[in-house]
GROMACS .gro file of C-alpha atoms in nm:
model
  177
    1MET     CA    1  -3.417  -4.574 -10.519
    2GLN     CA    2  -3.672  -4.443 -10.268
    3ALA     CA    3  -3.827  -4.089 -10.369
    4PRO     CA    4  -3.691  -3.776 -10.117
    5ILE     CA    5  -3.975  -3.723  -9.871
    6ASN     CA    6  -4.166  -3.372  -9.933
    7THR     CA    7  -4.137  -3.253  -9.510
    8SER     CA    8  -4.424  -2.996  -9.590
    9GLU     CA    9  -4.694  -3.249  -9.614
   10ARG     CA   10  -4.617  -3.485  -9.348
   11PRO     CA   11  -4.785  -3.455  -8.969
   12LEU     CA   12  -4.549  -3.240  -8.768
   13PRO     CA   13  -4.439  -3.460  -8.451
   14ALA     CA   14  -4.596  -3.339  -8.108
   15PHE     CA   15  -4.225  -3.176  -8.050
   16ASP     CA   16  -4.183  -2.948  -8.338
   17ALA     CA   17  -4.552  -2.794  -8.313
   18PHE     CA   18  -4.446  -2.748  -7.965
   19THR     CA   19  -4.121  -2.621  -8.060
   20ARG     CA   20  -4.307  -2.417  -8.311
   21ASP     CA   21  -4.642  -2.266  -8.055
   22MET     CA   22  -4.318  -2.168  -7.817
   23THR     CA   23  -4.190  -1.958  -8.092
   24ALA     CA   24  -4.502  -1.815  -8.248
   25SER     CA   25  -4.576  -1.640  -7.897
   26LEU     CA   26  -4.274  -1.521  -7.816
   27PRO     CA   27  -4.369  -1.176  -7.906
   28ALA     CA   28  -4.746  -1.174  -7.745
   29LEU     CA   29  -4.503  -1.281  -7.471
   30HIS     CA   30  -4.304  -0.960  -7.474
   31SER     CA   31  -4.642  -0.748  -7.493
   32PHE     CA   32  -4.743  -0.918  -7.169
   33ALA     CA   33  -4.447  -0.932  -6.958
   34ARG     CA   34  -4.367  -0.554  -7.047
   35SER     CA   35  -4.685  -0.454  -6.939
   36LEU     CA   36  -4.706  -0.647  -6.626
   37CYS     CA   37  -4.328  -0.551  -6.564
   38ARG     CA   38  -4.290  -0.220  -6.703
   39GLN     CA   39  -3.913  -0.246  -6.751
   40GLY     CA   40  -3.755  -0.360  -7.065
   41ASP     CA   41  -3.451  -0.617  -6.879
   42MET     CA   42  -3.715  -0.754  -6.635
   43ALA     CA   43  -3.957  -0.830  -6.896
   44GLU     CA   44  -3.691  -1.018  -7.088
   45ASP     CA   45  -3.600  -1.197  -6.821
   46LEU     CA   46  -3.977  -1.305  -6.730
   47VAL     CA   47  -3.943  -1.439  -7.080
   48GLN     CA   48  -3.670  -1.611  -7.106
   49GLU     CA   49  -3.788  -1.792  -6.739
   50THR     CA   50  -4.116  -1.869  -6.864
   51MET     CA   51  -3.951  -2.009  -7.184
   52VAL     CA   52  -3.731  -2.232  -7.056
   53ARG     CA   53  -3.985  -2.347  -6.736
   54ALA     CA   54  -4.257  -2.399  -7.048
   55TRP     CA   55  -3.920  -2.608  -7.190
   56SER     CA   56  -3.925  -2.814  -6.891
   57SER     CA   57  -4.296  -2.820  -6.829
   58ARG     CA   58  -4.382  -2.954  -7.157
   59HIS     CA   59  -4.407  -3.308  -7.097
   60THR     CA   60  -4.698  -3.175  -6.911
   61PHE     CA   61  -4.878  -3.041  -7.163
   62LEU     CA   62  -5.163  -3.204  -7.364
   63PRO     CA   63  -5.146  -3.204  -7.752
   64GLY     CA   64  -5.453  -3.040  -7.844
   65SER     CA   65  -5.501  -2.836  -7.593
   66ASN     CA   66  -5.520  -2.425  -7.581
   67PHE     CA   67  -5.127  -2.394  -7.597
   68ARG     CA   68  -5.103  -1.971  -7.547
   69PRO     CA   69  -5.315  -1.931  -7.231
   70TRP     CA   70  -5.054  -2.275  -7.057
   71LEU     CA   71  -4.794  -2.043  -7.148
   72PHE     CA   72  -4.942  -1.695  -7.050
   73THR     CA   73  -5.037  -1.839  -6.709
   74ILE     CA   74  -4.641  -1.983  -6.617
   75LEU     CA   75  -4.543  -1.628  -6.704
   76ARG     CA   76  -4.798  -1.470  -6.508
   77ASN     CA   77  -4.781  -1.689  -6.221
   78GLN     CA   78  -4.323  -1.683  -6.221
   79PHE     CA   79  -4.478  -1.254  -6.243
   80TYR     CA   80  -4.604  -1.252  -5.968
   81ASN     CA   81  -4.345  -1.511  -5.772
   82ALA     CA   82  -4.051  -1.263  -5.847
   83MET     CA   83  -4.346  -1.001  -5.697
   84ARG     CA   84  -4.332  -1.179  -5.358
   85LYS     CA   85  -3.997  -1.270  -5.353
   86GLN     CA   86  -3.859  -0.935  -5.417
   87ALA     CA   87  -4.106  -0.777  -5.171
   88ARG     CA   88  -3.937  -1.028  -4.888
   89THR     CA   89  -3.566  -0.898  -4.990
   90VAL     CA   90  -3.393  -0.544  -4.858
   91THR     CA   91  -3.227  -0.390  -5.054
   92TRP     CA   92  -2.944  -0.177  -4.864
   93GLU     CA   93  -2.679   0.073  -4.968
   94PRO     CA   94  -2.345  -0.090  -4.885
   95GLU     CA   95  -2.236   0.180  -4.631
   96ALA     CA   96  -2.530   0.177  -4.406
   97ALA     CA   97  -2.555  -0.208  -4.436
   98GLU     CA   98  -2.193  -0.219  -4.304
   99ARG     CA   99  -2.271  -0.053  -3.981
  100LEU     CA  100  -2.548  -0.243  -3.879
  101LEU     CA  101  -2.358  -0.611  -3.953
  102VAL     CA  102  -2.049  -0.462  -3.776
  103GLN     CA  103  -2.093  -0.631  -3.414
  104GLU     CA  104  -1.890  -0.524  -3.084
  105PRO     CA  105  -1.599  -0.738  -2.985
  106GLU     CA  106  -1.751  -0.996  -2.708
  107GLN     CA  107  -1.407  -1.081  -2.585
  108GLU     CA  108  -1.312  -0.762  -2.434
  109ALA     CA  109  -1.614  -0.749  -2.232
  110ARG     CA  110  -1.562  -1.076  -2.078
  111ILE     CA  111  -1.187  -0.991  -1.980
  112HIS     CA  112  -1.331  -0.700  -1.808
  113LEU     CA  113  -1.593  -0.884  -1.624
  114GLU     CA  114  -1.308  -1.130  -1.499
  115ASP     CA  115  -1.095  -0.845  -1.417
  116VAL     CA  116  -1.342  -0.703  -1.224
  117GLU     CA  117  -1.461  -1.062  -1.038
  118ARG     CA  118  -1.115  -1.119  -0.945
  119ALA     CA  119  -1.022  -0.802  -0.811
  120LEU     CA  120  -1.372  -0.868  -0.627
  121SER     CA  121  -1.252  -1.171  -0.443
  122GLN     CA  122  -0.901  -0.988  -0.342
  123LEU     CA  123  -1.159  -0.694  -0.118
  124PRO     CA  124  -1.136  -0.726   0.208
  125ASP     CA  125  -1.515  -0.863   0.313
  126ASN     CA  126  -1.680  -0.554   0.440
  127GLN     CA  127  -1.608  -0.377   0.136
  128ARG     CA  128  -1.757  -0.705  -0.125
  129GLU     CA  129  -2.018  -0.687   0.054
  130MET     CA  130  -2.097  -0.323   0.006
  131LEU     CA  131  -1.969  -0.295  -0.324
  132LEU     CA  132  -2.286  -0.597  -0.366
  133LEU     CA  133  -2.541  -0.448  -0.208
  134ILE     CA  134  -2.489  -0.146  -0.377
  135ALA     CA  135  -2.384  -0.221  -0.732
  136GLY     CA  136  -2.447  -0.611  -0.733
  137ALA     CA  137  -2.825  -0.555  -0.554
  138GLY     CA  138  -2.926  -0.213  -0.637
  139MET     CA  139  -2.965  -0.075  -0.346
  140THR     CA  140  -2.946   0.303  -0.237
  141TYR     CA  141  -2.706   0.356   0.049
  142GLU     CA  142  -2.914   0.356   0.322
  143GLU     CA  143  -3.116   0.039   0.221
  144ALA     CA  144  -2.734  -0.110   0.238
  145ALA     CA  145  -2.746   0.053   0.550
  146VAL     CA  146  -3.017  -0.110   0.713
  147ALA     CA  147  -2.885  -0.494   0.554
  148ALA     CA  148  -2.534  -0.465   0.645
  149ASP     CA  149  -2.690  -0.294   1.013
  150CYS     CA  150  -2.412  -0.071   1.015
  151LYS     CA  151  -2.400   0.388   0.957
  152LEU     CA  152  -2.464   0.592   0.651
  153GLY     CA  153  -2.113   0.740   0.674
  154THR     CA  154  -1.951   0.353   0.720
  155VAL     CA  155  -2.162   0.223   0.379
  156LYS     CA  156  -2.027   0.598   0.210
  157SER     CA  157  -1.650   0.504   0.328
  158ARG     CA  158  -1.623   0.105   0.271
  159ILE     CA  159  -1.805   0.200  -0.102
  160ASN     CA  160  -1.501   0.443  -0.178
  161ARG     CA  161  -1.216   0.230  -0.029
  162GLY     CA  162  -1.300  -0.131  -0.243
  163ARG     CA  163  -1.408   0.139  -0.546
  164ALA     CA  164  -1.089   0.233  -0.500
  165ALA     CA  165  -0.935  -0.107  -0.418
  166ILE     CA  166  -1.089  -0.201  -0.755
  167ARG     CA  167  -0.932   0.011  -0.933
  168MET     CA  168  -0.545  -0.083  -0.822
  169ILE     CA  169  -0.585  -0.395  -0.830
  170ILE     CA  170  -0.667  -0.417  -1.224
  171GLU     CA  171  -0.497  -0.142  -1.321
  172GLY     CA  172  -0.187  -0.358  -1.188
  173GLY     CA  173  -0.139  -0.230  -0.871
  174ASP     CA  174  -0.207  -0.334  -0.528
  175ALA     CA  175  -0.496  -0.325  -0.331
  176VAL     CA  176  -0.500  -0.062  -0.015
  177CYS     CA  177  -0.725  -0.209   0.201
   0.00000   0.00000   0.00000
């Protein structure tokens, strides 16, 4: 029979040494994280994330090199990455966000525009022309009178009758032209 192996005398494999060094570094990592964050819960999260990243990157650590600076570099980089990410995020009060994110329905405006276009197509040419010059082209009554080669009173009359006719058509009645 073989004698039992004394584990305290055998050299630690790299895996065991890595685990031991990580565990021994925890108190110092906590202190460093608290000094960076100044918030206990954030420091705890930072240390946890550092340990996860160190463990997943253990294959990149060179045995024999200085472990603690490598681990503290991970923690420091993780802290600054979190700060950069936090600087890009904005916190909103739910009520304010709801007011900002509401979009008015567009389909009603489209329906109203179609109603106006339909009503315009039913107007006599002289009323439609005046409405398009004034409302569509942004001309003044005087400019529309010159463009249509008519008197200012005629322009006002056509505009008034055209608006009334459009209102009647949209409201469901027949236009009185």
